[in-house]
PDB file of C-alpha atoms in Angstrom:
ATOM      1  CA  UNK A   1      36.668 -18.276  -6.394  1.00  0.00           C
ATOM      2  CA  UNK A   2      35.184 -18.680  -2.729  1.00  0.00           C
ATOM      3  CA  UNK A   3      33.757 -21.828  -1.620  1.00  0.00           C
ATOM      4  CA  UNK A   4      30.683 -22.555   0.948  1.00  0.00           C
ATOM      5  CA  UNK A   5      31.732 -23.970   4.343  1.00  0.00           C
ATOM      6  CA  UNK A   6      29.880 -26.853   4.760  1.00  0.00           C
ATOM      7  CA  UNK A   7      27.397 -24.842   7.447  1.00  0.00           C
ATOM      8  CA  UNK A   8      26.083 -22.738   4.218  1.00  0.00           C
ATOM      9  CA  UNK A   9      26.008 -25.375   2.560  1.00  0.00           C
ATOM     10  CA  UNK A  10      23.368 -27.492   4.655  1.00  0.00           C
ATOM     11  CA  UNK A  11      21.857 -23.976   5.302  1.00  0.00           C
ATOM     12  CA  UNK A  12      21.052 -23.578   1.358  1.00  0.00           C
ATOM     13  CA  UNK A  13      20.238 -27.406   1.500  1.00  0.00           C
ATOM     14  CA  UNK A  14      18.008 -26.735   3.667  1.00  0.00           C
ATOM     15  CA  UNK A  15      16.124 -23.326   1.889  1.00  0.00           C
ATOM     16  CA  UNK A  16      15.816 -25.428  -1.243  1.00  0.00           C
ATOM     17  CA  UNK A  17      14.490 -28.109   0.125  1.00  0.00           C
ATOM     18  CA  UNK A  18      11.681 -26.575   1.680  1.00  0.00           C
ATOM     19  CA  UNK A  19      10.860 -24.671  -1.291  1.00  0.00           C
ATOM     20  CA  UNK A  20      10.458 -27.627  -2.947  1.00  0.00           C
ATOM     21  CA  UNK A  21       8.413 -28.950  -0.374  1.00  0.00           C
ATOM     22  CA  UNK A  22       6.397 -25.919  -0.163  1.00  0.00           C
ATOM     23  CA  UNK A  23       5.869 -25.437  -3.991  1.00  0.00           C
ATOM     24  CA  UNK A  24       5.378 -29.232  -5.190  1.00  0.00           C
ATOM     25  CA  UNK A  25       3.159 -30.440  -2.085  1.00  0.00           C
ATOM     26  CA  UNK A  26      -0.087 -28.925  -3.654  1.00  0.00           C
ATOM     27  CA  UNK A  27       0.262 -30.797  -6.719  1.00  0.00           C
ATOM     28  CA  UNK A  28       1.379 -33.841  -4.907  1.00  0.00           C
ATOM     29  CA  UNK A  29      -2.065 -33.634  -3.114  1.00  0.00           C
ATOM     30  CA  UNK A  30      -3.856 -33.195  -6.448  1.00  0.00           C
ATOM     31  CA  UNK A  31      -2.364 -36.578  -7.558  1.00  0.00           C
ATOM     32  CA  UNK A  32      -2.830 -38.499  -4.946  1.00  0.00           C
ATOM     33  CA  UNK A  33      -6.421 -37.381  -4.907  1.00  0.00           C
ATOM     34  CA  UNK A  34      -6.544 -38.247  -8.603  1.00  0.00           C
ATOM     35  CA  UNK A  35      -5.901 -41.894  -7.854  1.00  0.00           C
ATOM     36  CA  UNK A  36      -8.774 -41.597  -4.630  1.00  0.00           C
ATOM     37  CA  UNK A  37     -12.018 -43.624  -4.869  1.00  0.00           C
ATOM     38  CA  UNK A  38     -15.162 -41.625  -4.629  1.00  0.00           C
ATOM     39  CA  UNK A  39     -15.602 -42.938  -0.675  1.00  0.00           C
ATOM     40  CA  UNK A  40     -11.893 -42.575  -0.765  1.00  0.00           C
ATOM     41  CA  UNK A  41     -12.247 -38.663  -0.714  1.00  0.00           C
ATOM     42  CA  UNK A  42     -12.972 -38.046   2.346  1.00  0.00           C
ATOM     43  CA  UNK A  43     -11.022 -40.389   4.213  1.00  0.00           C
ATOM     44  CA  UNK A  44      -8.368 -37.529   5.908  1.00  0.00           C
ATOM     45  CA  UNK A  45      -5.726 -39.623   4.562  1.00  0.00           C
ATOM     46  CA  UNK A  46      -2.724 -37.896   1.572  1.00  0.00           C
ATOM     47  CA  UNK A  47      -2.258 -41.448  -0.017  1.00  0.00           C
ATOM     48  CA  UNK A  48      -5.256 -43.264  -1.169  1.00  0.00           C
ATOM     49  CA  UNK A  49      -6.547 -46.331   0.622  1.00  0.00           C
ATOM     50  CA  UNK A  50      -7.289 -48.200  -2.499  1.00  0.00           C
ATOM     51  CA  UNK A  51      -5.744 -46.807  -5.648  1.00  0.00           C
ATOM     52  CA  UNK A  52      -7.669 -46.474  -8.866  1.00  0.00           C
ATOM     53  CA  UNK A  53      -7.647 -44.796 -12.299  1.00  0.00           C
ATOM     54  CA  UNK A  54     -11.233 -44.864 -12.558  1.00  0.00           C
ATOM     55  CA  UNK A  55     -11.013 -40.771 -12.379  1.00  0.00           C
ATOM     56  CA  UNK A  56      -8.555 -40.770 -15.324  1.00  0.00           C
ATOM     57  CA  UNK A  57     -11.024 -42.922 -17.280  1.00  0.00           C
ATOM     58  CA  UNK A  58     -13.965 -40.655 -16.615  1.00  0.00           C
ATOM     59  CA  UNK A  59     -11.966 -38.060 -18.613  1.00  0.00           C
ATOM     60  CA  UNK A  60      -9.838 -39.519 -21.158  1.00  0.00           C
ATOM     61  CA  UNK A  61     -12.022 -43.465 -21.839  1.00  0.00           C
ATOM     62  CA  UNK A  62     -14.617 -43.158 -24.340  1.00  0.00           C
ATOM     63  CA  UNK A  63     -17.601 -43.674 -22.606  1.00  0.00           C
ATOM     64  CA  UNK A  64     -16.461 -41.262 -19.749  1.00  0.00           C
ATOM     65  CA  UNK A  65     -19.117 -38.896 -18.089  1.00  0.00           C
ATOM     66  CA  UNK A  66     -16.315 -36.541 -18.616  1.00  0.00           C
ATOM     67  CA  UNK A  67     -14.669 -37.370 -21.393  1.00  0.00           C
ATOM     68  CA  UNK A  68     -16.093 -35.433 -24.218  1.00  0.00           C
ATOM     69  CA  UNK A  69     -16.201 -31.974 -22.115  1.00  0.00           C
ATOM     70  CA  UNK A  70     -12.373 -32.695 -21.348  1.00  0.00           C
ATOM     71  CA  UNK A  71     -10.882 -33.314 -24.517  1.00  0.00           C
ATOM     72  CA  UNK A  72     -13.002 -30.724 -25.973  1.00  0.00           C
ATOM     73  CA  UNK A  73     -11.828 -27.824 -23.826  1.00  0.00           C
ATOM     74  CA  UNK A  74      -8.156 -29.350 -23.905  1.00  0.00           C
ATOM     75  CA  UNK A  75      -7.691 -28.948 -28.105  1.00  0.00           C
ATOM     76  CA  UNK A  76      -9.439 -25.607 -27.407  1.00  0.00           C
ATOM     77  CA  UNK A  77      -7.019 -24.616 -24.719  1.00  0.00           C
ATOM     78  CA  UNK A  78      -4.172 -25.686 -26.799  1.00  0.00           C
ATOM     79  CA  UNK A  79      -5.465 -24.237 -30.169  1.00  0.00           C
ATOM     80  CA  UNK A  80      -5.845 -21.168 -28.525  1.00  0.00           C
ATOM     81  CA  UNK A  81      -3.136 -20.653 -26.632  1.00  0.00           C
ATOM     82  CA  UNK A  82      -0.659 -21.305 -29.227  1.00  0.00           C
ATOM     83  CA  UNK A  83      -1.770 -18.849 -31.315  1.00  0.00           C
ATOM     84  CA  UNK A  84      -2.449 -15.983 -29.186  1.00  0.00           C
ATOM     85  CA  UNK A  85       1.157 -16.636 -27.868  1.00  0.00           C
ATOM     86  CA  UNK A  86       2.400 -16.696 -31.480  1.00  0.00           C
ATOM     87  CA  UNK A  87       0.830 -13.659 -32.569  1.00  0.00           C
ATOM     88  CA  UNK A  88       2.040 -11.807 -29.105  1.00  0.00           C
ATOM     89  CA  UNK A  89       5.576 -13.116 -29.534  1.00  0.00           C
ATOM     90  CA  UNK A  90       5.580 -11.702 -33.006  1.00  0.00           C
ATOM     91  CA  UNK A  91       4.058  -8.307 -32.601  1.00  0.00           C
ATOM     92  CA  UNK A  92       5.912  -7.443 -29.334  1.00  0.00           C
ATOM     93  CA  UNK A  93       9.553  -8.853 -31.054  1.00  0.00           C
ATOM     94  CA  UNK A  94       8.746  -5.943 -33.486  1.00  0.00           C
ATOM     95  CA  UNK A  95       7.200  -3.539 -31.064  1.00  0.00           C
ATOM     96  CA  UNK A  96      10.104  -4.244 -28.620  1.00  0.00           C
ATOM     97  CA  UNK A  97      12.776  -4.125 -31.328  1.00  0.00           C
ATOM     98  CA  UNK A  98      11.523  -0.163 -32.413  1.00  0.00           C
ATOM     99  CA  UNK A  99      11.201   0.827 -28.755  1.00  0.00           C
ATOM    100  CA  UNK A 100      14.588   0.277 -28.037  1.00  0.00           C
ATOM    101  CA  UNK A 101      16.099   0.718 -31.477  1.00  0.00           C
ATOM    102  CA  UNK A 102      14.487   3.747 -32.717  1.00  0.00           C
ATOM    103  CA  UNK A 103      14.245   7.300 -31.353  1.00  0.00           C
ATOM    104  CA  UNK A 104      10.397   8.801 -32.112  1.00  0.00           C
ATOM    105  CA  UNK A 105       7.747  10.754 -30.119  1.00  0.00           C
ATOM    106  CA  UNK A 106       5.053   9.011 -27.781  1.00  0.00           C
ATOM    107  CA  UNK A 107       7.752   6.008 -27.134  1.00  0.00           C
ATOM    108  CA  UNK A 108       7.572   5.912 -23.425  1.00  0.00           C
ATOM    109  CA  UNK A 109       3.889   6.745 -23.915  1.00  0.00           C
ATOM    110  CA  UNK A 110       3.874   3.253 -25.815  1.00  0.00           C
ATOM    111  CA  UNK A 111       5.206   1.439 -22.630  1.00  0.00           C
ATOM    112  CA  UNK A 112       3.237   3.567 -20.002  1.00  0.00           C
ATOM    113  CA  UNK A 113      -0.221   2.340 -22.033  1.00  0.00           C
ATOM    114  CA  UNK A 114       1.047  -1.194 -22.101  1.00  0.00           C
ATOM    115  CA  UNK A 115       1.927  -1.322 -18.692  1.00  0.00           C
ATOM    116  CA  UNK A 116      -1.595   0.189 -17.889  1.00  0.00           C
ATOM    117  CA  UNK A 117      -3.416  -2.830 -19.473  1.00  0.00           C
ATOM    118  CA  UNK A 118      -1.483  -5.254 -18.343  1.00  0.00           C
ATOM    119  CA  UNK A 119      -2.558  -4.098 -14.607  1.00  0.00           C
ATOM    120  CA  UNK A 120      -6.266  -3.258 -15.623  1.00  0.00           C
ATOM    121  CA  UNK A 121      -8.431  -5.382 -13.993  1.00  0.00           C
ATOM    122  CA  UNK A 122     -10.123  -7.989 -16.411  1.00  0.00           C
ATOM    123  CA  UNK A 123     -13.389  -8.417 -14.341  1.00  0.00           C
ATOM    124  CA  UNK A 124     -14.581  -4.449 -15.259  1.00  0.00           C
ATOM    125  CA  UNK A 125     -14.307  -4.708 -19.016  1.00  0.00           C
ATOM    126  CA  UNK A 126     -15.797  -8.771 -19.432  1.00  0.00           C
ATOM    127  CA  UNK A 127     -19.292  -7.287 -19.432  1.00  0.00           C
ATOM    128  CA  UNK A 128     -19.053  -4.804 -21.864  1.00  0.00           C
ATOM    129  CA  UNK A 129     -16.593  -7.267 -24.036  1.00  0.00           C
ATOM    130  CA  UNK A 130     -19.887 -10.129 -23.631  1.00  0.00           C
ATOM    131  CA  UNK A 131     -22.068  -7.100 -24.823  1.00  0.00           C
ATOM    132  CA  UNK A 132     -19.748  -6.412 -27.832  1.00  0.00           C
ATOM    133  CA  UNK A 133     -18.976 -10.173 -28.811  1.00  0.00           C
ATOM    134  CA  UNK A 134     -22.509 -10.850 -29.064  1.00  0.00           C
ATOM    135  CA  UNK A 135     -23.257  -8.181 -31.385  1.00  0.00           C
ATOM    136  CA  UNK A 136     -20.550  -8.576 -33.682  1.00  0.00           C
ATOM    137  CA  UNK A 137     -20.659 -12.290 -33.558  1.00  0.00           C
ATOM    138  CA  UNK A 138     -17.318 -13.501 -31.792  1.00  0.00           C
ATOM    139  CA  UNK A 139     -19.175 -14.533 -28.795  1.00  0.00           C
ATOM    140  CA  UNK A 140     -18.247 -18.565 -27.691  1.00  0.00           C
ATOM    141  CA  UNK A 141     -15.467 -18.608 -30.721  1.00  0.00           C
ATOM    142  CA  UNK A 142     -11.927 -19.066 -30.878  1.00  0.00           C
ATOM    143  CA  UNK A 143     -11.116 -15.404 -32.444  1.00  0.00           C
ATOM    144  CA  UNK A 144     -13.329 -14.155 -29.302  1.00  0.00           C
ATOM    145  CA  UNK A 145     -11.054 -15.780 -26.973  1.00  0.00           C
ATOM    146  CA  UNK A 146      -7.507 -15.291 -28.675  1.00  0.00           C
ATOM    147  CA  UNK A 147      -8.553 -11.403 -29.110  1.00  0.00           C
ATOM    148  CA  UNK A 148      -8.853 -10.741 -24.923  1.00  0.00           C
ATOM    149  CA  UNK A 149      -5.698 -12.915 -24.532  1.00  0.00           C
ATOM    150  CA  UNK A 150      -4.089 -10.356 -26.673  1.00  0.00           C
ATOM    151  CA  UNK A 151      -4.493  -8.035 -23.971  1.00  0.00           C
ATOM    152  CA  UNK A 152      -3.086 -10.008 -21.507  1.00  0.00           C
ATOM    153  CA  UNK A 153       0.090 -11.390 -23.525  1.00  0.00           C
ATOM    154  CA  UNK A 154       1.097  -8.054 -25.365  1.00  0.00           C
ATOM    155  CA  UNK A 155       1.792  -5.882 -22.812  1.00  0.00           C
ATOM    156  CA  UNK A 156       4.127  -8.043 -20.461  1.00  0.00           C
ATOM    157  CA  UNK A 157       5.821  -9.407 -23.733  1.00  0.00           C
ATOM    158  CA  UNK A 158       6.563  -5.778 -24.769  1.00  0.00           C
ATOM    159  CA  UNK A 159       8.107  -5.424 -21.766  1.00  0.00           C
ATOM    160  CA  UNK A 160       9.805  -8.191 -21.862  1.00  0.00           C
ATOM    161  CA  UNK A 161      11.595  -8.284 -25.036  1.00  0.00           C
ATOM    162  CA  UNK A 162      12.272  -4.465 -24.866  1.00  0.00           C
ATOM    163  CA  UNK A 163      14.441  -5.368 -22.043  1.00  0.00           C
ATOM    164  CA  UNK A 164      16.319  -8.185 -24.040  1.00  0.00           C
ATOM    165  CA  UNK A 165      16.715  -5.553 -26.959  1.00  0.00           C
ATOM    166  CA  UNK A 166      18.408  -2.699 -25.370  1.00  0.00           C
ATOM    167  CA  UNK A 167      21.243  -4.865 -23.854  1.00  0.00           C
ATOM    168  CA  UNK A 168      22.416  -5.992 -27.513  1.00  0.00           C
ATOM    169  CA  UNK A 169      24.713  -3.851 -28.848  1.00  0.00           C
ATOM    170  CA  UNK A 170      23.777  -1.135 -31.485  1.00  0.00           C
ATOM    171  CA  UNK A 171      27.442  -1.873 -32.867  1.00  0.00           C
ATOM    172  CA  UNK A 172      26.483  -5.355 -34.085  1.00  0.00           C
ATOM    173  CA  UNK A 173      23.695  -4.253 -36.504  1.00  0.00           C
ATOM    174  CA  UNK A 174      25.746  -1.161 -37.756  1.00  0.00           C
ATOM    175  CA  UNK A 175      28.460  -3.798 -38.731  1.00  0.00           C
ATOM    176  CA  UNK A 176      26.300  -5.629 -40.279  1.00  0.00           C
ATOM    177  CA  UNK A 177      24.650  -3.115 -42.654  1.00  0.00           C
ATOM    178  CA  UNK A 178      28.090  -2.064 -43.302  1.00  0.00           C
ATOM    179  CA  UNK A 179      28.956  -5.667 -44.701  1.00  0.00           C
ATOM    180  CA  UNK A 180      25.460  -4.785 -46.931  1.00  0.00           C
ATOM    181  CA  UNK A 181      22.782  -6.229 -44.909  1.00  0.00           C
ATOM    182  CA  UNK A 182      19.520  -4.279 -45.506  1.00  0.00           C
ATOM    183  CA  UNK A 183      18.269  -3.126 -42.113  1.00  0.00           C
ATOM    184  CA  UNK A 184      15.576  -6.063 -42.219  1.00  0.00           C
ATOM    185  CA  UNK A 185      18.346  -8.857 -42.157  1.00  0.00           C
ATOM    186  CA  UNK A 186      20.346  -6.957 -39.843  1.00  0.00           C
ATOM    187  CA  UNK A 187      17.608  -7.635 -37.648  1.00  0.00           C
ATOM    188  CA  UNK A 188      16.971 -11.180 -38.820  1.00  0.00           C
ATOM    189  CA  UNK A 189      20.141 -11.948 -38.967  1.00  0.00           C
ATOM    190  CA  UNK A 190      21.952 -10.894 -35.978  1.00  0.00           C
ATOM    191  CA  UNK A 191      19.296  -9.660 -33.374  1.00  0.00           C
ATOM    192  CA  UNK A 192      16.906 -12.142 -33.623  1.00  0.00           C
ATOM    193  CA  UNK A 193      19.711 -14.646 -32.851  1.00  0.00           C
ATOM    194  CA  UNK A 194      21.188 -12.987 -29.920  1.00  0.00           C
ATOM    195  CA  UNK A 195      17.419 -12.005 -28.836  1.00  0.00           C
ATOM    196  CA  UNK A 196      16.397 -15.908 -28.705  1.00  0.00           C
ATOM    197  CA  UNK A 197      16.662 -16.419 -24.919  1.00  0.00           C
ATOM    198  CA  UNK A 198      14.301 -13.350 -23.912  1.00  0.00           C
ATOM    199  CA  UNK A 199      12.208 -14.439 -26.914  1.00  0.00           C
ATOM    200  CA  UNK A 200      11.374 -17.982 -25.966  1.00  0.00           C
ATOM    201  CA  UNK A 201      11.326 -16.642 -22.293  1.00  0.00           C
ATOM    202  CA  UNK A 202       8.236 -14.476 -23.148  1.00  0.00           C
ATOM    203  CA  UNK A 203       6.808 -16.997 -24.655  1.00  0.00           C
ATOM    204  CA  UNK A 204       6.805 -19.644 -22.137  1.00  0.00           C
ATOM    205  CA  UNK A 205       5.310 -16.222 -19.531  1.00  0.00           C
ATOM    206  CA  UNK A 206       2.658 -15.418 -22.823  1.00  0.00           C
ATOM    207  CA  UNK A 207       1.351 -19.495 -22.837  1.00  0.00           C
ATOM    208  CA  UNK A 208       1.040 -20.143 -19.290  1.00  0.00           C
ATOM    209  CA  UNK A 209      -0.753 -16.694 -19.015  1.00  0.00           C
ATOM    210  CA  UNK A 210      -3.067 -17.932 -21.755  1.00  0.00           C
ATOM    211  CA  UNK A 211      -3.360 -21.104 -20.825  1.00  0.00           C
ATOM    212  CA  UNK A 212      -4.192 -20.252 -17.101  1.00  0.00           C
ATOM    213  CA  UNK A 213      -7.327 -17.531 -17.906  1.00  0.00           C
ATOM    214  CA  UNK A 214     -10.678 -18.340 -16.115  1.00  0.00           C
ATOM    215  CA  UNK A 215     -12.504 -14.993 -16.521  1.00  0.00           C
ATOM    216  CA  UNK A 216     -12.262 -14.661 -20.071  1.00  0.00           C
ATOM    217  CA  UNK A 217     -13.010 -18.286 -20.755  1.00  0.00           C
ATOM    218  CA  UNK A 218     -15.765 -18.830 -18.296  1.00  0.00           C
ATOM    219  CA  UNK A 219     -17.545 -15.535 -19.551  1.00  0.00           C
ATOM    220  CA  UNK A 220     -17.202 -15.645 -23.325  1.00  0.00           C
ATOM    221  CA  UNK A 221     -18.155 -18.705 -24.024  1.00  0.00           C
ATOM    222  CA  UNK A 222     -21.086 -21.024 -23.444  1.00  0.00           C
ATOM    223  CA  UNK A 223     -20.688 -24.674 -25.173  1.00  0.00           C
ATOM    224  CA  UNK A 224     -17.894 -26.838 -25.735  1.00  0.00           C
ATOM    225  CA  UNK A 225     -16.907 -24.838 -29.047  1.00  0.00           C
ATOM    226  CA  UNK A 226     -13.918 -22.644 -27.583  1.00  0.00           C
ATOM    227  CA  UNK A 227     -14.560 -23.222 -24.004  1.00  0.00           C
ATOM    228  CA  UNK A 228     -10.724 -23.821 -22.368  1.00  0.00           C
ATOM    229  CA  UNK A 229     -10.003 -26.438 -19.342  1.00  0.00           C
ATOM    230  CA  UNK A 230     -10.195 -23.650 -16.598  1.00  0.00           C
ATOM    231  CA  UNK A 231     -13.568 -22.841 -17.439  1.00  0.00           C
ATOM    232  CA  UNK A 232     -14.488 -26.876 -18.331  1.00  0.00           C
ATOM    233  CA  UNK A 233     -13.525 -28.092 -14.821  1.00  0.00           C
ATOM    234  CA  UNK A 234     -16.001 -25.779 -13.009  1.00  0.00           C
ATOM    235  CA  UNK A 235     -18.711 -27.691 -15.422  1.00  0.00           C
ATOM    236  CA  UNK A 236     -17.844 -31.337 -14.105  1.00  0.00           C
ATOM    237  CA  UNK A 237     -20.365 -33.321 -12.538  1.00  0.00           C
ATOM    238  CA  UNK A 238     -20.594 -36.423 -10.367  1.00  0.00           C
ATOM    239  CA  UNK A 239     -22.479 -39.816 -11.844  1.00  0.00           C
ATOM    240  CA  UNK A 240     -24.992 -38.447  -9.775  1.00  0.00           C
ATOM    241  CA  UNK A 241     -26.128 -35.192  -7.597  1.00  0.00           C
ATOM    242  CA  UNK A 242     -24.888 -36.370  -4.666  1.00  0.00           C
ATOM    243  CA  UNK A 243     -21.738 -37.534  -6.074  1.00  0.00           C
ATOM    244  CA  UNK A 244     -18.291 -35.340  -5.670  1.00  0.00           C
ATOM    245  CA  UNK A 245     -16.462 -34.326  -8.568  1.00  0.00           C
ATOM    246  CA  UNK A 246     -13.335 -34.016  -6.843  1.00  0.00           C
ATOM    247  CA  UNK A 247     -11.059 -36.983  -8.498  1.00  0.00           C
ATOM    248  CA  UNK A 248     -12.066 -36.251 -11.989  1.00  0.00           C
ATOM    249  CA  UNK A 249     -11.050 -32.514 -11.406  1.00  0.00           C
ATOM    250  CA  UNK A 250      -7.958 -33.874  -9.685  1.00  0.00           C
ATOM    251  CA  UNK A 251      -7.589 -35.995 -12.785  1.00  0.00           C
ATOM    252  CA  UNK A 252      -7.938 -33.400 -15.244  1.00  0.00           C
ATOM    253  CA  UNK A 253      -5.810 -31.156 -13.353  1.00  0.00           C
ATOM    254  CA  UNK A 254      -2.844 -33.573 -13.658  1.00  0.00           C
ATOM    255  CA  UNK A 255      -3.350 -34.229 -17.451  1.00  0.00           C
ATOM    256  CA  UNK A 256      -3.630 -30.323 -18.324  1.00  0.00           C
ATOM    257  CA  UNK A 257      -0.098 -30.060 -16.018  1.00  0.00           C
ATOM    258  CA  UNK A 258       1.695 -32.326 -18.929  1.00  0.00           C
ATOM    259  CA  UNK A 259       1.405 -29.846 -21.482  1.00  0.00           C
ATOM    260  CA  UNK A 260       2.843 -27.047 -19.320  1.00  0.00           C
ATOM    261  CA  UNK A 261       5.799 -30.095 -17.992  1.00  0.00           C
ATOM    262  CA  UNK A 262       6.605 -30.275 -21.920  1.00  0.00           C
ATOM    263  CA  UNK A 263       6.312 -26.460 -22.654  1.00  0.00           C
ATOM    264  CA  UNK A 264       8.855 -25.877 -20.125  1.00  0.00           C
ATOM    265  CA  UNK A 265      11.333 -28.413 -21.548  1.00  0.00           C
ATOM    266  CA  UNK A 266      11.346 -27.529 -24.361  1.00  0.00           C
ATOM    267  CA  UNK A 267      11.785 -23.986 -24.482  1.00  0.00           C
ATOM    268  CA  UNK A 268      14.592 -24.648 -21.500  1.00  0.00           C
ATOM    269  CA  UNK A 269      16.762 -26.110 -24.260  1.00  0.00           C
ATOM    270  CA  UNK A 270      16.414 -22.995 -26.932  1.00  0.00           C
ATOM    271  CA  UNK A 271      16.993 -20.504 -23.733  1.00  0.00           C
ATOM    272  CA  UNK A 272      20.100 -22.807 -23.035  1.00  0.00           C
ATOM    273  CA  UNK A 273      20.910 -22.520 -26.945  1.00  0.00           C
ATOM    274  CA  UNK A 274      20.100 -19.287 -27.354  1.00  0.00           C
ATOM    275  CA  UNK A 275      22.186 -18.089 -24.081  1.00  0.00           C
ATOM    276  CA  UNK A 276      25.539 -19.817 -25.772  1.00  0.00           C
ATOM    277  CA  UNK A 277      25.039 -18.863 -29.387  1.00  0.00           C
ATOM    278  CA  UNK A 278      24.022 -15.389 -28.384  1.00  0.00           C
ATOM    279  CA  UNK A 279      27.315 -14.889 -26.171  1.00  0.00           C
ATOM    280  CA  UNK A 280      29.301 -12.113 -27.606  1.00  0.00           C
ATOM    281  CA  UNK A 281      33.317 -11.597 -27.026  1.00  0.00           C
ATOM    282  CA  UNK A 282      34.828  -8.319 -25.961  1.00  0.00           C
TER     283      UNK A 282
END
């Protein structure tokens, strides 16, 4: 096994640590600006001059000028999120699964189409989606939002987990029919197992691309009935009209992060599980 001279070793040192630096200053800015005054703002300074969580209380106290619009959107983006990443995960497992399993006509065809939404641009087909949701009554409802995210989770998940698939071996299910599995448990039983990592990997990509739209959010809705956080924050307003915004947006910005910080973690520890139950000797 080679080792790093110590001159790599600073050099790789140093590459991570300005990654770090790169990646984490932005939302180092955002809290620091969270904790800002309103004169505090504009003061050219990163760390506040006087430190205050008045921001935080516009959004979370009762009483807040933001609070209601906040932890509206927030169950909303949770609510729906979760479950258009739950119905993705599932469909594509069994999309994926026949893809790379099973031998039929139009299979590639399958992956070219998904592949081909994924990469269509969202901004050409939210008019004619408004148009439709108002006529059949899904516009500004949860179902009218989870739908669209469909087509943004599906496709990459298919890809995803039809990748994961074709690297198990075909041997493993054979043995286990032979042992008198059905085909059903087969797959329950011993690809859905060795499948976890890419599974909980696609769903962590499949939330955070939920949980990130602005188009579809700011354009199908119009109260605080399925509106998500993306399309909230562009509707907070100052105490007054000459008041800035900017801290409470910083604020909420920070609080929809945790979420995402706990996501993370915890599917990190099924990958990790998955990745060492899943291992298979030769």
């Amino acid at each position: 096994m080679s080792t790093m001279s110590w001159p790599q070793r600073l050099g790789w040192i140093a590459i991570t640590v300005a990654v770090l630096v790169w990646s984490l200053f932005p939302v180092f800015s955002i809290l620091m600006t969270s904790f800002k005054t309103p004169g505090g703002l504009f003061s050219g300074t990163l760390l506040p001059e006087e430190w205050t969580w008045e921001n935080y209380g516009e959004i979370l106290a009762p009483g807040g000028g933001a609070q209601t619009l906040f932890l509206t959107s927030l169950r909303n983006s949770i609510g729906i999120s979760l479950i258009a990443t739950v119905i993705a995960v599932v469909l594509a497992t069994l999309c994926a699964y026949a893809i790379a399993r099973l031998d039929f006509p139009g299979k590639r065809m399958i992956l070219v189409t998904a592949l081909a939404v994924s990469v269509f641009p969202v901004v050409s087909i939210v008019t004619p989606l408004f148009n439709l949701w108002r006529t059949i009554g899904l516009y500004d409802t949860w179902l009218g939002l989870i739908i669209p995210y469909l087509s943004l989770t599906l496709p990459i998940s298919i890809w995803t987990l039809a990748a994961f698939f074709r690297q198990i071996p075909w041997e493993l299910e054979q043995a286990a029919q032979v042992d008198g599995a059905t085909p059903f448990e087969a797959f329950r039983k011993t690809v859905v197992p060795l499948a976890a990592p890419g599974v909980f990997t696609t769903a962590i990509i499949a939330f955070f691309i939920a949980w990130n739209d602005f188009v579809y959010g700011i354009s199908l809705t119009s109260t605080d009935a399925a509106r998500p956080v993306p399309a909230a924050l562009s509707f907070f307003t100052g105490a007054s009209q000459f008041e800035d915004p900017t801290g409470a947006i910083s604020a909420a910005a920070i609080v929809v992060t945790v979420p995402i910080v706990v996501v993370v973690v915890i599917f990190q520890r099924r990958i990790v599980s998955g990745l060492t139950q899943g291992a298979v000797k030769g």
